[in-house]
XYZ file of C-alpha atoms in Angstrom:
345
model
C 86.010 18.342 -31.611
C 83.267 17.981 -29.006
C 84.416 16.800 -25.585
C 81.951 14.290 -24.159
C 81.560 12.671 -20.745
C 79.365 9.738 -19.763
C 78.114 9.577 -16.179
C 77.084 6.025 -15.382
C 79.256 4.471 -18.075
C 79.154 0.880 -16.845
C 75.424 0.276 -17.057
C 74.141 -1.217 -20.298
C 72.982 2.090 -21.800
C 76.109 3.851 -20.552
C 78.400 1.236 -22.051
C 76.574 1.527 -25.365
C 77.079 5.286 -25.214
C 80.804 4.807 -24.662
C 80.952 2.454 -27.651
C 79.168 4.900 -29.952
C 81.039 7.993 -28.790
C 84.398 6.227 -29.086
C 83.654 5.700 -32.784
C 82.307 9.206 -33.417
C 84.698 11.236 -35.599
C 83.485 14.547 -34.145
C 83.774 13.560 -30.492
C 86.584 13.052 -28.014
C 85.506 10.972 -25.039
C 87.207 12.667 -22.099
C 85.637 11.246 -18.946
C 83.545 8.316 -17.796
C 82.145 7.746 -14.328
C 81.054 4.676 -12.415
C 80.389 4.380 -8.714
C 80.813 0.608 -8.685
C 83.949 0.460 -10.852
C 85.697 3.709 -9.898
C 89.466 3.363 -10.369
C 89.163 0.569 -12.950
C 89.862 0.884 -16.661
C 86.771 0.672 -18.809
C 88.258 -2.044 -21.016
C 88.734 -4.214 -17.929
C 85.047 -3.914 -17.137
C 84.087 -4.463 -20.793
C 86.898 -6.418 -22.489
C 85.252 -5.865 -25.893
C 86.602 -2.291 -25.683
C 90.250 -3.412 -25.393
C 92.376 -1.282 -27.681
C 89.547 1.232 -28.167
C 88.733 2.768 -24.774
C 91.353 2.828 -22.019
C 89.820 5.553 -19.852
C 89.683 4.912 -16.125
C 86.274 5.113 -14.478
C 85.989 7.959 -11.982
C 83.633 8.942 -9.213
C 81.061 11.493 -10.360
C 82.176 15.011 -9.457
C 80.217 17.992 -10.781
C 83.152 20.374 -11.126
C 85.458 17.765 -12.657
C 82.946 16.601 -15.257
C 82.186 20.182 -16.293
C 85.876 20.910 -16.733
C 86.340 17.795 -18.840
C 83.363 18.009 -21.195
C 81.219 20.198 -23.416
C 78.336 17.726 -23.224
C 77.466 15.357 -20.402
C 75.413 12.218 -20.908
C 73.784 11.093 -17.671
C 73.043 7.368 -17.868
C 72.173 7.278 -14.197
C 69.230 5.993 -12.161
C 66.233 8.293 -11.786
C 66.694 11.086 -9.204
C 70.471 11.373 -9.613
C 70.538 13.454 -12.842
C 68.201 16.099 -11.386
C 70.831 16.749 -8.715
C 73.749 17.261 -11.106
C 71.892 19.116 -13.866
C 71.909 22.579 -12.217
C 75.697 22.711 -11.961
C 76.223 21.335 -15.466
C 73.937 23.942 -17.006
C 75.215 26.744 -14.770
C 78.709 26.128 -16.122
C 77.458 26.419 -19.704
C 77.606 22.752 -20.597
C 74.925 20.779 -22.433
C 73.299 17.672 -21.040
C 71.472 14.662 -22.448
C 69.738 12.737 -19.690
C 68.824 9.090 -20.246
C 66.778 8.813 -17.058
C 63.175 9.998 -16.729
C 64.116 13.103 -14.722
C 63.662 15.574 -17.589
C 61.161 13.818 -19.865
C 58.243 15.796 -18.423
C 57.736 19.549 -18.495
C 55.166 19.366 -15.708
C 56.380 18.691 -12.193
C 53.006 17.283 -11.142
C 53.071 14.531 -13.764
C 56.683 13.571 -13.067
C 56.132 13.355 -9.324
C 52.943 11.321 -9.749
C 54.980 8.625 -11.502
C 58.441 8.845 -9.903
C 59.466 10.896 -6.844
C 59.771 14.530 -5.705
C 61.813 16.610 -8.159
C 64.707 18.594 -6.710
C 65.206 20.803 -9.807
C 61.652 21.604 -10.931
C 62.740 24.961 -12.377
C 64.628 23.079 -15.103
C 61.643 21.044 -16.306
C 60.310 23.821 -18.522
C 63.769 24.256 -20.033
C 64.107 20.585 -20.988
C 63.208 19.295 -24.447
C 61.793 15.830 -25.022
C 64.388 14.088 -27.169
C 62.272 12.199 -29.695
C 64.691 13.091 -32.446
C 62.494 12.728 -35.523
C 59.587 14.680 -34.036
C 61.239 17.479 -32.053
C 64.484 18.024 -33.966
C 64.002 21.804 -34.265
C 63.563 22.224 -30.499
C 66.432 19.826 -29.760
C 68.771 21.865 -31.983
C 68.512 24.859 -29.639
C 68.279 22.938 -26.356
C 70.787 22.883 -23.511
C 68.996 20.056 -21.706
C 67.381 17.074 -23.424
C 65.345 14.374 -21.720
C 66.021 11.265 -23.761
C 62.812 9.212 -24.258
C 62.293 5.786 -22.778
C 62.699 2.779 -25.058
C 59.043 1.752 -24.884
C 57.780 5.270 -25.632
C 60.148 5.572 -28.596
C 58.810 2.368 -30.093
C 55.174 3.402 -29.569
C 55.345 7.092 -30.443
C 57.292 6.934 -33.700
C 54.708 4.873 -35.624
C 51.699 6.497 -33.940
C 52.404 10.250 -33.903
C 52.185 10.826 -37.691
C 48.734 9.234 -37.802
C 47.494 11.160 -34.774
C 48.775 14.448 -36.205
C 47.089 13.533 -39.487
C 43.785 12.824 -37.757
C 43.681 9.308 -39.181
C 43.062 7.300 -36.007
C 40.447 7.380 -33.276
C 42.008 8.619 -30.034
C 39.898 6.249 -27.947
C 40.771 2.584 -27.483
C 44.439 2.640 -28.558
C 46.308 -0.449 -27.363
C 50.099 -0.801 -27.396
C 51.612 -4.259 -26.922
C 55.403 -4.262 -26.585
C 58.093 -6.891 -26.092
C 61.562 -6.076 -24.780
C 64.856 -7.878 -24.426
C 66.182 -8.363 -20.899
C 68.823 -5.625 -21.157
C 65.964 -3.147 -20.824
C 65.850 -4.034 -17.129
C 69.379 -2.706 -16.628
C 72.600 -4.336 -15.478
C 71.920 -4.580 -11.754
C 71.205 -8.213 -10.841
C 67.768 -9.199 -9.572
C 65.696 -12.347 -9.382
C 63.302 -11.144 -12.100
C 66.095 -11.110 -14.703
C 68.019 -14.128 -13.422
C 68.860 -16.492 -16.301
C 66.699 -19.282 -14.926
C 63.754 -16.905 -14.574
C 63.813 -15.549 -18.148
C 65.225 -18.408 -20.212
C 62.466 -20.149 -22.190
C 59.991 -17.744 -20.620
C 57.694 -15.119 -22.139
C 55.584 -13.000 -19.832
C 53.675 -9.757 -19.473
C 54.442 -7.492 -16.526
C 53.126 -4.250 -15.040
C 50.046 -4.593 -17.236
C 48.322 -1.213 -17.620
C 50.549 0.040 -14.777
C 53.968 0.682 -16.359
C 55.475 4.088 -15.597
C 56.245 4.700 -19.271
C 52.516 4.964 -20.020
C 52.175 8.517 -18.610
C 55.198 9.542 -20.692
C 53.513 8.273 -23.853
C 50.156 9.784 -22.974
C 51.746 13.174 -22.271
C 53.385 13.298 -25.693
C 50.360 11.928 -27.544
C 48.091 14.452 -25.816
C 50.455 17.240 -26.839
C 50.354 16.152 -30.470
C 46.605 15.514 -30.508
C 45.908 18.753 -28.599
C 43.499 16.888 -26.388
C 43.801 14.205 -23.712
C 44.838 10.773 -24.971
C 44.927 7.594 -22.924
C 46.232 4.243 -24.100
C 46.329 0.707 -22.775
C 49.975 -0.345 -22.583
C 51.066 -3.946 -22.012
C 54.843 -4.632 -21.841
C 56.335 -8.112 -22.104
C 59.744 -9.586 -21.324
C 61.232 -11.907 -23.926
C 64.325 -14.119 -23.461
C 66.747 -12.205 -25.673
C 69.456 -9.733 -24.775
C 68.478 -6.660 -26.777
C 65.685 -5.602 -29.080
C 62.118 -4.355 -28.852
C 59.055 -5.107 -30.959
C 55.881 -3.086 -30.481
C 52.426 -3.573 -31.980
C 49.876 -0.765 -31.720
C 46.190 -1.325 -32.412
C 43.963 1.622 -33.330
C 40.679 2.220 -35.080
C 40.494 4.645 -38.014
C 38.768 7.946 -37.355
C 36.971 7.802 -40.702
C 37.464 6.471 -44.199
C 40.935 4.964 -44.368
C 42.971 2.921 -46.816
C 46.396 1.334 -46.688
C 47.538 3.898 -49.252
C 46.487 6.741 -46.958
C 48.511 5.295 -44.078
C 51.537 4.718 -46.295
C 51.394 8.278 -47.650
C 51.106 9.707 -44.132
C 54.148 7.831 -42.806
C 56.201 8.429 -45.960
C 55.531 12.162 -45.933
C 56.109 12.602 -42.207
C 59.432 10.772 -42.215
C 60.749 11.957 -45.564
C 64.476 12.606 -45.263
C 64.752 11.045 -41.803
C 67.619 8.541 -42.161
C 66.841 6.351 -39.157
C 63.207 5.622 -39.988
C 62.794 2.716 -42.384
C 59.301 1.888 -43.611
C 58.860 -1.802 -44.277
C 57.158 -2.954 -47.494
C 53.782 -4.739 -47.357
C 54.069 -8.339 -46.198
C 57.460 -7.772 -44.535
C 56.838 -6.716 -40.921
C 59.630 -5.285 -38.747
C 62.025 -7.722 -37.099
C 64.309 -6.982 -34.147
C 67.106 -8.929 -35.832
C 67.396 -6.283 -38.530
C 67.871 -3.336 -36.158
C 70.187 -4.976 -33.626
C 73.096 -2.699 -32.690
C 71.717 0.219 -34.736
C 69.794 3.466 -34.347
C 67.122 2.431 -36.848
C 63.409 2.251 -36.165
C 61.705 -0.047 -38.672
C 57.976 0.606 -39.067
C 55.344 -1.495 -40.773
C 51.578 -1.706 -40.726
C 48.579 -3.745 -41.793
C 45.130 -2.253 -42.248
C 42.655 -4.942 -41.248
C 39.719 -3.803 -43.383
C 37.422 -6.627 -42.218
C 37.666 -5.490 -38.589
C 38.336 -1.812 -39.378
C 41.501 -1.838 -37.319
C 44.946 -0.438 -38.051
C 47.861 -2.555 -36.817
C 51.123 -0.603 -36.516
C 54.429 -2.370 -35.850
C 57.869 -1.083 -34.947
C 61.229 -2.653 -34.166
C 64.123 -0.924 -32.413
C 67.203 -1.875 -30.452
C 66.256 -0.877 -26.903
C 69.882 0.090 -26.158
C 70.276 1.839 -29.530
C 67.344 3.891 -30.762
C 65.720 3.245 -27.384
C 68.585 4.756 -25.382
C 72.212 5.462 -26.368
C 71.741 5.771 -30.128
C 69.004 8.352 -29.800
C 71.053 10.191 -27.158
C 73.953 10.536 -29.621
C 71.514 11.579 -32.344
C 70.233 14.288 -29.993
C 73.771 15.444 -29.256
C 74.402 15.724 -32.991
C 71.322 17.912 -33.369
C 72.299 20.064 -30.362
C 75.744 20.785 -31.825
C 74.663 21.254 -35.444
C 76.248 18.045 -36.706
C 74.787 15.653 -39.252
C 72.363 13.604 -37.166
C 73.853 10.363 -38.515
C 77.379 11.174 -37.272
C 78.739 8.272 -35.238
C 75.593 6.255 -35.954
C 76.109 5.152 -39.527
C 77.298 1.619 -38.815
C 76.190 -0.999 -41.340
C 73.748 -3.381 -39.601
C 74.739 -7.013 -39.188
C 73.018 -9.270 -41.689
C 72.614 -11.970 -39.026
């Protein structure tokens, strides 16, 4: 039985982690932390967990969390995980970080997007946790940087085609829409009900800090520099993410070629579901799950490939993928604790 702790358990991603780990047959949830709710029972903060999780939220303490757990999930704001990681790893524990602190192997790139890194020596040791692409590296990792939700939704449909040399690396455009929970639980005017209800808007156009994360991974897979235009949008729903990627073929291309590429690349990967022609992905069908549904249309008239993906931003985009990575790190079936039947509605 793996002992697991969640640092930052009362944010949206942290709470989803607690939910998934509490239902995982191979895991015993031993400690949860929350600065804001320290001393309060988790099921008082989230009444939906009544009768399932009665742990009391604690202040984060490095020594205590290492004593309590074999694996620590850090669902904390950027900059905090880099400060606790050295002690966790020094004590022989494993760590899955849901912030951006360990998504980059290069200090220069991380610091150009976020802030100075206090544990730069650990960046080379971290593995980017895109489960379906880097599963072999994740299986031997002690430290995994869980991908952002937007990058997950863009990279999963695009990487197979880039590795297969099927798309032109110039002029790629990614257009993504996210539910409001992607902004986190802390209140702010931008996510106030009156600001988002019956509203649909783009934000941080071509300036979102997830773009360098995507470009770093795409460049690694293409073995040459790749830049994309990324446009995120906020939609008035709680959870879910729909992404559309536009790319031009690198040469002769058919819908059959694209289908074969995606089918071959994701053969045997239980959380990737390829949608049939004429049935594009829908956020409704992945809500509360770790699935990524992928579809595409090859616009022959305009010689443009349109890739589409749907994920739950708190599931496959955060907590679900983090649990999947833990499963890989401990040699478990990657579906363990994540095999819930999706809701039909």
